[in-house]
């Protein structure tokens, strides 16, 4: 059974200090004598706080210092618990409001959203100065975004950003950046504070003090993309991504901004940037126990594995996202799970997940979730050869903001679907948009997609030259999913040109790549084409008796790495008994009887895959 985020915060504080600091009331007076002000100050502070019968400024100040030390060690949940108790024991109303705000911020970072809102309610009667009140508005907007991702967060954050302009320009600009991402999430379902409104307000805000930092560059780049188009904002976005990748930013800055920076790298089709930024953010979030940030970090990391064709690694991260969101009660569309299902091409499972994501996004007012659903449906249908449906859903996705990641990625799906459904004229505007964006990006991923798309809409030697360029450019990247698809469409074109031998070579490569990844829809499309050339294709079964679910695979991997059942339970926010239950199912499916056999069984299941024979 899961444990609430608030309860984890309390337990984390206890875990941060030795057991005697949590002694029962009868033990407190005697054990207090064993402490001195110069030894183990955090244990002493917690002990004194538990013994305090009424507000005491000295005890509150000690707890506040303990919270600072806990944060420096990466113990966000422990710091939140120290600050919460510090606020409760503060006699002065002004100091109590200040500490309650700090505690609310820490609770928010730890993913304890209800506790954070409760502390905000304690702080807001004040007395608060103008800056503190703007900070409270900011935090309320941050909590709304983190807990629901819906349409209510952008207006709250936009209000806070405008209030901060005359108080703290740097913080105002950071708040505009948060408001902009919240507005992009709300997307077409925004009730107010839409992306364009926020972008225009940000561009009208005071400039940053020199030199501009990475979040300043990101804000300016995104605002330009939204108000003036992708080519206008891409150069600034490149500077922002480069700054985030090259600068050794602090832990707090990383937890706050790295997923936004990853989004910008994705808009630029910058795989290396996506890889570096996602790896760094996952490491920071896990180290700090930042449960508010960890789901985003894991989703971005899953995307990196997905584009590389590493579906097993992506599935493990999908399971981690599910564990954390279940434990914290946060709400976010299952971005990584939906994308994985679409690329895997298992239609029944994908349709069910896509429909659930659609309903959930509509309920919360998360327009970006709808764009995700349209893009994922287009990917799924292109893999299955349902080109008319792919065209319709890709068109819906591509109508979102030019700063929307899934809307940008949907353009290539639209072009392929239009070409394959016999309506190439419907792809003209999309190709123009993709070409402008690819040339502004300049990455081999983007230019490879442009070449592949141009090939689909061309004929004769021109088409073949573009197909070869696409394979050459994508072959320089780690984006093997797109490379496999490039071989596929080239092979399809060759077969239709009655070049059977040449077609077999390309289609065989496509089939082997896509089948090994687990992209079943696209692999079967390649197999159909191979059969049409006269080549016999058969699949071999995997080396496991049954396929592990994502949760089972995650638990199996952790057990294989040497973690005990209680350690796995703590990491995945479940009981040891639940871990044991899943491991029994894993042992049955893998036909093994002990943990020391897991490593070999998991390695075998990853290397086994579909084969073809002539």
Coordinates of C-alpha atoms in Angstrom, one line a residue:
X1 CA 0.0 0.0 0.0
X2 CA 1.2 3.5 -0.8
X3 CA 2.3 6.1 1.8
X4 CA 1.1 9.7 1.6
X5 CA 3.5 12.4 0.7
X6 CA 2.8 14.2 4.0
X7 CA 3.5 11.1 6.0
X8 CA 6.8 10.6 4.0
X9 CA 7.9 14.1 5.0
X10 CA 7.3 13.3 8.7
X11 CA 9.2 10.0 8.3
X12 CA 12.0 11.6 6.4
X13 CA 12.5 14.1 9.3
X14 CA 12.7 11.2 11.7
X15 CA 15.1 9.4 9.4
X16 CA 17.3 12.4 9.2
X17 CA 18.1 12.2 12.9
X18 CA 19.0 9.3 15.2
X19 CA 16.1 7.4 16.9
X20 CA 16.5 9.0 20.4
X21 CA 15.4 12.3 18.9
X22 CA 12.0 10.7 18.3
X23 CA 11.8 9.2 21.9
X24 CA 8.4 8.7 23.5
X25 CA 7.2 11.5 25.8
X26 CA 8.2 9.6 28.9
X27 CA 11.8 9.3 27.6
X28 CA 12.3 12.9 26.6
X29 CA 13.3 14.4 29.9
X30 CA 16.0 11.8 30.6
X31 CA 17.3 11.7 27.0
X32 CA 17.5 15.5 26.8
X33 CA 20.4 15.5 29.2
X34 CA 22.5 13.5 26.7
X35 CA 22.4 16.3 24.2
X36 CA 24.7 19.3 24.2
X37 CA 24.4 22.4 22.0
X38 CA 27.6 21.5 20.2
X39 CA 26.8 17.9 19.3
X40 CA 24.2 16.6 16.9
X41 CA 22.3 19.8 16.6
X42 CA 19.6 18.4 14.3
X43 CA 18.7 15.6 16.7
X44 CA 18.7 18.1 19.6
X45 CA 16.5 20.6 17.7
X46 CA 13.9 17.9 16.8
X47 CA 13.9 16.6 20.4
X48 CA 13.3 20.1 21.8
X49 CA 10.5 20.7 19.3
X50 CA 8.8 17.5 20.3
X51 CA 9.1 18.5 24.0
X52 CA 7.9 22.1 23.4
X53 CA 4.4 22.6 24.9
X54 CA 4.0 26.2 23.6
X55 CA 5.6 28.5 21.0
X56 CA 9.3 29.1 21.5
X57 CA 11.4 31.3 19.2
X58 CA 14.7 29.7 20.2
X59 CA 13.4 26.2 19.3
X60 CA 11.9 27.5 16.1
X61 CA 15.2 29.1 15.0
X62 CA 17.0 25.9 15.8
X63 CA 14.6 23.9 13.6
X64 CA 15.0 26.5 10.8
X65 CA 18.8 26.0 10.9
X66 CA 18.3 22.2 10.8
X67 CA 16.1 22.6 7.8
X68 CA 18.9 24.5 6.0
X69 CA 21.3 21.7 6.8
X70 CA 18.8 19.0 5.6
X71 CA 18.3 20.9 2.3
X72 CA 22.1 21.1 1.8
X73 CA 22.2 17.3 2.2
X74 CA 19.5 16.9 -0.4
X75 CA 16.8 16.0 2.2
X76 CA 13.9 18.1 0.9
X77 CA 11.2 16.1 2.7
X78 CA 13.2 16.3 6.0
X79 CA 13.6 20.0 5.5
X80 CA 9.9 20.4 5.0
X81 CA 9.1 18.6 8.2
X82 CA 11.6 20.8 10.2
X83 CA 10.2 24.0 8.7
X84 CA 6.6 22.9 9.3
X85 CA 7.3 22.4 13.0
X86 CA 9.3 25.6 13.1
X87 CA 6.4 27.6 11.9
X88 CA 4.0 26.0 14.3
X89 CA 6.3 26.9 17.3
X90 CA 6.9 30.5 16.2
X91 CA 5.3 33.1 18.5
X92 CA 5.7 36.2 16.3
X93 CA 2.9 36.4 13.7
X94 CA 5.2 37.9 11.0
X95 CA 7.9 35.3 11.5
X96 CA 5.4 32.6 11.7
X97 CA 3.9 33.6 8.3
X98 CA 7.4 33.8 6.8
X99 CA 8.4 30.3 8.1
X100 CA 5.0 28.9 7.0
X101 CA 5.7 30.1 3.5
X102 CA 9.2 28.5 3.5
X103 CA 7.6 25.3 4.8
X104 CA 4.9 25.4 2.1
X105 CA 7.6 25.8 -0.6
X106 CA 9.6 22.8 0.8
X107 CA 6.4 20.7 1.0
X108 CA 5.6 21.5 -2.6
X109 CA 9.1 20.4 -3.7
X110 CA 8.6 17.2 -1.8
X111 CA 5.4 16.5 -3.6
X112 CA 3.1 17.0 -0.5
X113 CA 0.7 19.3 -2.2
X114 CA -2.2 19.2 0.3
X115 CA 0.2 20.0 3.2
X116 CA 1.7 22.8 1.1
X117 CA -1.7 24.4 0.6
X118 CA -2.5 24.0 4.3
X119 CA 0.7 25.9 5.2
X120 CA -0.1 28.6 2.6
X121 CA -3.5 29.1 4.3
X122 CA -1.6 29.5 7.6
X123 CA 0.8 32.1 6.1
X124 CA -1.6 34.2 4.0
X125 CA -3.4 36.0 7.0
X126 CA 0.0 37.4 7.5
X127 CA 1.1 39.9 8.1
X128 CA 2.9 39.6 4.7
X129 CA 4.6 42.3 2.8
X130 CA 4.0 42.9 -0.9
X131 CA 6.9 40.6 -1.9
X132 CA 5.8 37.8 0.3
X133 CA 2.2 38.1 -0.9
X134 CA 3.4 37.8 -4.5
X135 CA 5.5 34.8 -3.5
X136 CA 2.4 33.2 -2.0
X137 CA 0.5 33.8 -5.3
X138 CA 3.5 32.2 -7.2
X139 CA 3.5 29.2 -4.9
X140 CA -0.3 28.7 -5.3
X141 CA 0.1 28.7 -9.1
X142 CA 3.1 26.3 -8.9
X143 CA 1.0 23.9 -6.8
X144 CA -1.9 24.1 -9.1
X145 CA 0.3 23.3 -12.1
X146 CA 2.2 20.5 -10.3
X147 CA -1.0 18.8 -9.0
X148 CA -3.3 19.2 -11.9
X149 CA -1.5 20.5 -15.0
X150 CA -4.8 22.1 -16.0
X151 CA -6.1 25.4 -17.1
X152 CA -6.3 27.1 -13.7
X153 CA -2.5 27.4 -13.2
X154 CA -1.6 29.9 -16.0
X155 CA -3.7 32.8 -14.7
X156 CA -2.4 32.4 -11.2
X157 CA 1.3 32.4 -12.4
X158 CA 0.7 35.3 -14.8
X159 CA -0.8 37.3 -12.0
X160 CA 2.2 36.6 -9.8
X161 CA 4.7 37.4 -12.6
X162 CA 3.1 40.8 -13.1
X163 CA 3.1 41.6 -9.4
X164 CA 6.8 40.8 -9.2
X165 CA 7.9 43.0 -12.0
X166 CA 8.4 46.1 -9.8
X167 CA 9.8 44.0 -6.9
X168 CA 12.3 41.5 -8.4
X169 CA 12.9 41.5 -12.1
X170 CA 14.8 38.2 -12.1
X171 CA 12.1 36.4 -10.2
X172 CA 9.4 38.0 -12.3
X173 CA 11.0 36.7 -15.5
X174 CA 11.4 33.2 -13.9
X175 CA 7.7 33.3 -13.0
X176 CA 6.8 34.3 -16.6
X177 CA 8.7 31.2 -17.8
X178 CA 6.7 29.0 -15.4
X179 CA 3.5 30.7 -16.6
X180 CA 4.5 30.1 -20.2
X181 CA 5.0 26.4 -19.7
X182 CA 1.7 26.2 -17.7
X183 CA 0.0 27.9 -20.6
X184 CA 1.6 25.5 -23.1
X185 CA 0.2 22.6 -21.0
X186 CA -3.2 24.2 -20.9
X187 CA -2.9 24.7 -24.7
X188 CA -6.2 24.8 -26.6
X189 CA -8.1 24.3 -23.3
X190 CA -6.7 27.5 -21.6
X191 CA -9.4 29.5 -19.9
X192 CA -7.2 32.6 -19.6
X193 CA -3.5 33.4 -19.7
X194 CA -3.0 31.5 -23.0
X195 CA 0.5 30.9 -24.3
X196 CA 0.4 33.9 -26.7
X197 CA -0.9 36.3 -23.9
X198 CA 1.8 35.1 -21.5
X199 CA 4.5 35.4 -24.3
X200 CA 3.5 38.9 -25.1
X201 CA 3.5 39.9 -21.4
X202 CA 6.9 38.4 -21.0
X203 CA 8.3 40.3 -24.0
X204 CA 6.9 43.5 -22.6
X205 CA 8.4 42.9 -19.1
X206 CA 11.6 44.6 -18.0
X207 CA 14.8 43.0 -19.5
X208 CA 17.0 40.9 -17.3
X209 CA 20.0 42.4 -15.5
X210 CA 23.1 41.5 -17.6
X211 CA 24.4 39.0 -18.3
X212 CA 21.2 37.0 -19.2
X213 CA 21.2 33.6 -17.5
X214 CA 19.9 30.3 -19.0
X215 CA 16.3 30.8 -17.9
X216 CA 16.3 34.3 -19.4
X217 CA 17.4 32.9 -22.8
X218 CA 14.8 30.1 -22.6
X219 CA 12.0 32.6 -21.9
X220 CA 13.0 34.9 -24.7
X221 CA 13.5 32.1 -27.1
X222 CA 10.1 30.5 -26.4
X223 CA 8.3 33.9 -26.4
X224 CA 9.8 34.6 -29.9
X225 CA 8.7 31.2 -31.2
X226 CA 5.2 31.8 -30.0
X227 CA 4.8 35.4 -31.2
X228 CA 7.0 35.5 -34.3
X229 CA 7.5 31.8 -35.4
X230 CA 10.0 29.0 -35.0
X231 CA 12.8 30.4 -37.1
X232 CA 12.8 33.7 -35.1
X233 CA 13.1 31.9 -31.8
X234 CA 15.3 29.0 -32.6
X235 CA 18.7 30.8 -32.3
X236 CA 17.8 32.0 -28.8
X237 CA 16.6 28.5 -27.9
X238 CA 19.9 27.1 -29.0
X239 CA 21.8 29.5 -26.7
X240 CA 19.5 28.5 -23.9
X241 CA 20.0 24.8 -24.3
X242 CA 23.7 25.3 -24.7
X243 CA 23.8 27.3 -21.5
X244 CA 21.9 24.6 -19.5
X245 CA 24.1 21.9 -20.9
X246 CA 27.4 23.6 -20.3
X247 CA 26.9 25.6 -17.1
X248 CA 27.2 23.7 -13.8
X249 CA 23.9 25.0 -12.4
X250 CA 22.8 24.5 -8.8
X251 CA 20.7 21.6 -7.6
X252 CA 17.7 23.9 -7.0
X253 CA 18.0 25.5 -10.5
X254 CA 18.3 22.1 -12.1
X255 CA 15.2 20.8 -10.3
X256 CA 13.3 23.8 -11.4
X257 CA 14.4 24.3 -15.0
X258 CA 15.9 21.2 -16.6
X259 CA 12.7 19.7 -17.8
X260 CA 11.8 23.0 -19.5
X261 CA 15.3 23.0 -21.0
X262 CA 14.7 19.4 -22.2
X263 CA 11.5 20.5 -23.9
X264 CA 13.4 23.2 -25.8
X265 CA 16.0 20.7 -26.9
X266 CA 13.2 18.5 -28.1
X267 CA 11.8 21.4 -30.1
X268 CA 15.2 21.8 -31.7
X269 CA 15.5 18.0 -32.4
X270 CA 18.7 18.2 -30.4
X271 CA 19.1 14.5 -29.2
X272 CA 22.4 15.1 -27.4
X273 CA 20.9 17.9 -25.4
X274 CA 17.8 15.8 -24.6
X275 CA 20.1 13.0 -23.4
X276 CA 22.3 15.1 -21.2
X277 CA 19.6 17.2 -19.7
X278 CA 17.3 14.3 -18.9
X279 CA 20.1 12.2 -17.3
X280 CA 21.1 15.2 -15.2
X281 CA 17.6 15.9 -14.0
X282 CA 16.7 12.3 -13.1
X283 CA 19.9 12.1 -11.0
X284 CA 19.2 15.4 -9.2
X285 CA 15.5 14.5 -8.6
X286 CA 16.4 11.1 -7.2
X287 CA 19.3 12.3 -5.1
X288 CA 17.1 15.1 -3.6
X289 CA 14.0 13.1 -3.2
X290 CA 12.2 15.8 -5.2
X291 CA 9.0 13.9 -5.9
X292 CA 7.3 16.9 -7.5
X293 CA 10.1 16.9 -10.2
X294 CA 10.8 13.2 -10.6
X295 CA 7.8 12.3 -12.8
X296 CA 8.8 15.0 -15.4
X297 CA 12.4 13.9 -15.2
X298 CA 11.5 10.3 -15.8
X299 CA 9.2 11.1 -18.6
X300 CA 11.9 13.1 -20.4
X301 CA 14.4 10.3 -19.9
X302 CA 11.9 7.8 -21.2
X303 CA 11.5 9.9 -24.4
X304 CA 15.3 9.8 -24.9
X305 CA 15.2 6.0 -24.7
X306 CA 12.1 5.7 -26.9
X307 CA 13.6 7.7 -29.8
X308 CA 16.7 5.5 -29.5
X309 CA 14.6 2.4 -29.9
X310 CA 15.3 1.3 -26.3
X311 CA 11.8 0.4 -25.4
X312 CA 12.6 -1.8 -22.4
X313 CA 14.5 1.1 -20.7
X314 CA 11.6 3.4 -21.5
X315 CA 9.1 1.0 -20.0
X316 CA 11.0 0.9 -16.7
X317 CA 10.8 4.7 -16.5
X318 CA 7.1 4.6 -17.3
X319 CA 6.6 2.3 -14.3
X320 CA 8.6 4.7 -12.1
X321 CA 6.4 7.6 -13.2
X322 CA 3.3 5.6 -12.2
X323 CA 4.8 4.8 -8.8
X324 CA 5.7 8.4 -8.0
X325 CA 2.4 9.9 -9.2
X326 CA 0.4 7.3 -7.3
X327 CA 2.4 8.0 -4.1
X328 CA 2.2 11.8 -4.3
X329 CA -1.3 12.2 -5.7
X330 CA 0.0 14.4 -8.5
X331 CA -1.8 14.4 -11.8
X332 CA -0.1 14.3 -15.2
X333 CA -1.1 12.8 -18.5
X334 CA 0.8 9.5 -19.1
X335 CA 3.0 11.1 -21.8
X336 CA 5.7 8.4 -21.8
X337 CA 3.3 5.5 -21.5
X338 CA 1.1 6.8 -24.4
X339 CA 4.2 7.4 -26.6
X340 CA 5.6 3.9 -25.8
X341 CA 2.2 2.3 -26.7
X342 CA 2.0 4.2 -29.9
X343 CA 5.5 3.3 -31.1
X344 CA 5.1 -0.3 -29.9
X345 CA 2.0 -0.6 -32.2
X346 CA 0.0 -3.0 -30.1
X347 CA -3.3 -1.5 -31.2
X348 CA -5.7 -2.7 -28.5
X349 CA -3.5 -1.7 -25.6
X350 CA -2.6 1.6 -27.3
X351 CA -6.2 2.6 -28.1
X352 CA -7.2 1.9 -24.5
X353 CA -4.4 4.0 -23.0
X354 CA -4.9 6.8 -25.6
X355 CA -8.6 7.0 -24.8
X356 CA -8.0 7.1 -21.1
X357 CA -5.4 9.8 -21.5
X358 CA -7.8 11.9 -23.7
X359 CA -10.6 11.8 -21.0
X360 CA -8.2 12.6 -18.3
X361 CA -6.7 15.6 -20.2
X362 CA -10.2 16.9 -20.9
X363 CA -11.2 16.6 -17.3
X364 CA -8.2 18.6 -16.1
X365 CA -8.1 21.1 -18.9
X366 CA -4.7 19.9 -20.1
X367 CA -4.7 20.8 -23.7
X368 CA -1.2 19.5 -24.3
X369 CA -2.5 16.1 -23.2
X370 CA -4.9 16.3 -26.1
X371 CA -2.1 17.2 -28.5
X372 CA -0.2 14.2 -27.2
X373 CA -3.1 12.0 -27.9
X374 CA -3.5 13.2 -31.5
X375 CA 0.2 12.9 -32.2
X376 CA 0.4 9.4 -30.6
X377 CA -2.7 8.3 -32.6
X378 CA -1.0 9.5 -35.8
X379 CA 2.2 7.5 -34.9
X380 CA 0.1 4.4 -34.1
X381 CA -1.9 4.6 -37.3
X382 CA 1.1 5.3 -39.5
X383 CA 2.6 2.1 -38.1
X384 CA -0.6 0.2 -38.7
X385 CA -1.1 1.6 -42.3
X386 CA -4.3 3.5 -41.3
X387 CA -3.1 6.5 -43.2
X388 CA -6.4 8.5 -43.4
X389 CA -6.9 8.4 -39.6
X390 CA -3.2 9.2 -39.1
X391 CA -3.6 12.3 -41.4
X392 CA -6.7 13.6 -39.5
X393 CA -5.1 13.2 -36.1
X394 CA -1.7 14.6 -37.1
X395 CA -3.5 17.6 -38.6
X396 CA -5.2 18.2 -35.2
X397 CA -1.9 17.9 -33.3
X398 CA 0.0 20.2 -35.7
X399 CA -2.6 23.0 -35.1
X400 CA -1.3 23.6 -31.6
X401 CA 1.3 26.3 -30.7
X402 CA 4.6 26.2 -32.6
X403 CA 6.2 25.9 -29.2
X404 CA 4.3 22.7 -28.5
X405 CA 6.6 19.7 -28.7
X406 CA 4.0 17.2 -29.9
X407 CA 2.5 19.6 -32.3
X408 CA 6.0 20.1 -33.9
X409 CA 6.7 16.4 -34.0
X410 CA 3.3 15.7 -35.6
X411 CA 4.2 17.6 -38.8
X412 CA 6.4 14.7 -40.0
X413 CA 3.6 12.2 -39.2
X414 CA 1.2 14.4 -41.2
X415 CA 3.4 14.4 -44.3
X416 CA 3.9 10.6 -44.3
X417 CA 0.2 10.1 -43.8
X418 CA -0.7 12.5 -46.6
X419 CA 1.7 10.9 -49.0
X420 CA 0.6 7.4 -48.2
X421 CA -3.1 8.2 -48.4
X422 CA -2.9 9.7 -51.9
X423 CA -3.3 13.3 -50.8
X424 CA 0.1 14.8 -51.1
X425 CA -1.4 18.3 -51.7
X426 CA -2.5 18.3 -48.0
X427 CA 1.2 18.1 -47.0
X428 CA 2.4 21.2 -48.8
X429 CA 2.0 23.6 -45.9
X430 CA 3.3 21.1 -43.4
X431 CA 6.4 20.5 -45.5
X432 CA 7.1 24.2 -45.7
X433 CA 6.8 24.5 -41.9
X434 CA 9.0 21.5 -41.3
X435 CA 11.6 22.7 -43.8
X436 CA 11.8 26.2 -42.1
X437 CA 12.1 24.6 -38.6
X438 CA 14.7 22.0 -39.7
X439 CA 16.9 24.6 -41.3
X440 CA 16.6 26.8 -38.2
X441 CA 17.5 23.8 -36.0
X442 CA 20.3 22.5 -38.2
X443 CA 20.5 19.1 -36.4
X444 CA 20.9 15.9 -38.4
X445 CA 17.7 14.6 -36.7
X446 CA 15.7 17.6 -38.1
X447 CA 17.3 17.7 -41.5
X448 CA 17.0 13.9 -41.8
X449 CA 13.3 14.2 -41.1
X450 CA 13.0 17.0 -43.7
X451 CA 14.8 14.9 -46.3
X452 CA 12.6 11.9 -45.6
X453 CA 9.5 14.0 -45.8
X454 CA 10.6 15.6 -49.1
X455 CA 11.3 12.2 -50.5
X456 CA 7.8 11.0 -49.7
X457 CA 6.5 13.9 -51.8
X458 CA 9.0 13.6 -54.7
X459 CA 9.5 11.3 -57.6
X460 CA 12.3 9.7 -59.6
X461 CA 15.9 10.5 -58.9
X462 CA 15.0 13.5 -56.7
X463 CA 13.0 11.2 -54.4
X464 CA 15.9 8.7 -54.2
X465 CA 18.4 11.4 -53.4
X466 CA 16.3 12.6 -50.5
X467 CA 15.8 9.0 -49.2
X468 CA 19.5 8.5 -49.2
X469 CA 20.1 11.8 -47.5
X470 CA 17.6 11.0 -44.8
X471 CA 19.3 7.7 -44.1
X472 CA 22.7 9.3 -44.1
X473 CA 21.7 12.1 -41.7
X474 CA 19.6 10.0 -39.4
X475 CA 22.4 7.4 -39.4
X476 CA 24.7 9.9 -37.7
X477 CA 22.3 10.2 -34.8
X478 CA 21.1 7.9 -32.0
X479 CA 17.5 8.3 -33.2
X480 CA 17.2 4.8 -34.4
X481 CA 13.4 4.8 -34.4
X482 CA 13.4 7.5 -37.2
X483 CA 16.3 5.8 -39.0
X484 CA 14.3 2.5 -39.1
X485 CA 11.3 4.3 -40.5
X486 CA 13.6 6.0 -43.1
X487 CA 14.7 2.5 -44.3
X488 CA 11.1 1.4 -44.4
X489 CA 9.7 4.2 -46.6
X490 CA 12.7 4.0 -48.9
X491 CA 12.1 0.2 -49.3
X492 CA 8.5 0.8 -49.9
X493 CA 9.3 3.3 -52.7
X494 CA 11.8 1.0 -54.3
X495 CA 9.3 -1.8 -54.4
X496 CA 6.7 0.4 -56.0
X497 CA 9.4 1.3 -58.5
X498 CA 9.7 -2.4 -59.3
X499 CA 13.3 -2.6 -57.9
X500 CA 12.7 -5.8 -56.0
X501 CA 16.3 -6.6 -55.1
X502 CA 17.1 -3.1 -53.9
X503 CA 13.8 -3.0 -52.0
X504 CA 14.6 -6.2 -50.1
X505 CA 17.8 -4.8 -48.8
X506 CA 16.2 -1.7 -47.4
X507 CA 13.1 -3.4 -46.1
X508 CA 15.2 -6.2 -44.4
X509 CA 17.2 -3.6 -42.6
X510 CA 14.0 -1.8 -41.6
X511 CA 12.4 -5.0 -40.4
X512 CA 15.4 -6.1 -38.3
X513 CA 15.8 -2.7 -36.7
X514 CA 12.1 -2.1 -35.9
X515 CA 11.4 -5.6 -34.7
X516 CA 14.4 -5.6 -32.4
X517 CA 13.1 -2.4 -30.8
X518 CA 9.6 -3.8 -30.3
X519 CA 8.0 -1.4 -32.8
X520 CA 5.5 -4.1 -33.8
X521 CA 3.3 -1.9 -36.0
X522 CA 6.1 -0.6 -38.2
X523 CA 7.9 -3.9 -38.2
X524 CA 4.8 -5.7 -39.5
X525 CA 4.5 -3.0 -42.2
X526 CA 8.0 -3.8 -43.2
X527 CA 7.3 -7.5 -43.2
X528 CA 4.2 -7.0 -45.4
X529 CA 6.4 -5.2 -47.9
X530 CA 9.1 -7.9 -47.8
X531 CA 6.5 -10.5 -48.5
X532 CA 5.3 -8.5 -51.4
X533 CA 8.8 -8.7 -52.9
X534 CA 8.6 -12.5 -52.6
X535 CA 10.7 -12.9 -49.5
X536 CA 9.4 -15.2 -46.7
X537 CA 9.3 -13.6 -43.3
X538 CA 8.7 -15.4 -40.0
X539 CA 8.9 -14.3 -36.4
X540 CA 10.6 -16.3 -33.6
X541 CA 9.1 -16.2 -30.2
X542 CA 10.9 -14.3 -27.4
X543 CA 13.0 -16.3 -25.0
X544 CA 10.6 -15.7 -22.1
X545 CA 7.4 -17.6 -21.4
X546 CA 5.4 -14.4 -21.2
X547 CA 6.1 -10.7 -21.4
X548 CA 6.7 -8.9 -18.2
X549 CA 4.6 -5.8 -17.4
X550 CA 6.4 -2.5 -17.0
X551 CA 6.0 -2.7 -13.2
X552 CA 7.2 -6.4 -13.1
X553 CA 10.2 -5.5 -15.3
X554 CA 11.1 -2.5 -13.0
X555 CA 11.0 -4.7 -9.9
X556 CA 12.9 -7.5 -11.6
X557 CA 15.6 -5.1 -12.6
X558 CA 16.0 -3.6 -9.1
X559 CA 16.1 -7.1 -7.6
X560 CA 18.7 -8.1 -10.2
X561 CA 20.8 -5.0 -9.2
X562 CA 20.9 -6.5 -5.7
X563 CA 18.2 -4.5 -3.8
X564 CA 16.3 -6.2 -1.1
X565 CA 12.5 -6.3 -1.1
X566 CA 12.2 -3.5 1.6
X567 CA 14.7 -1.4 -0.4
X568 CA 12.7 -1.9 -3.6
X569 CA 9.5 -1.1 -1.7
X570 CA 10.9 2.2 -0.4
X571 CA 12.1 3.3 -3.8
X572 CA 8.7 2.4 -5.5
X573 CA 6.4 3.6 -2.7
X574 CA 4.8 0.2 -2.1
X575 CA 4.9 -2.5 0.6
X576 CA 7.5 -5.3 0.7
X577 CA 4.6 -7.7 0.5
X578 CA 3.5 -6.2 -2.9
X579 CA 7.1 -6.4 -4.1
X580 CA 7.2 -10.1 -3.1
X581 CA 3.9 -10.7 -5.0
X582 CA 5.3 -9.1 -8.2
X583 CA 8.5 -11.1 -7.9
X584 CA 6.7 -14.3 -7.7
X585 CA 4.9 -13.5 -10.9
X586 CA 8.3 -12.6 -12.5
X587 CA 9.8 -15.9 -11.5
X588 CA 6.9 -17.8 -13.0
X589 CA 7.0 -15.9 -16.3
X590 CA 10.8 -16.2 -16.6
X591 CA 10.7 -19.8 -15.5
X592 CA 13.3 -19.2 -12.8
X593 CA 13.4 -20.0 -9.0
X594 CA 15.8 -17.6 -7.4
X595 CA 17.0 -14.0 -7.5
X596 CA 20.5 -14.9 -8.6
X597 CA 19.0 -16.2 -11.9
X598 CA 17.3 -12.8 -12.7
X599 CA 20.3 -11.2 -14.3
X600 CA 20.7 -13.9 -16.9
X601 CA 17.0 -14.2 -17.6
X602 CA 16.5 -10.5 -18.1
X603 CA 19.6 -10.3 -20.4
X604 CA 18.2 -13.1 -22.5
X605 CA 14.7 -11.5 -22.8
X606 CA 16.3 -8.3 -24.0
X607 CA 18.4 -9.9 -26.7
X608 CA 15.8 -12.3 -28.0
X609 CA 13.5 -10.8 -30.6
X610 CA 11.8 -11.3 -34.0
X611 CA 13.9 -12.7 -36.8
X612 CA 13.2 -13.2 -40.5
X613 CA 14.4 -15.7 -43.0
X614 CA 14.5 -15.5 -46.8

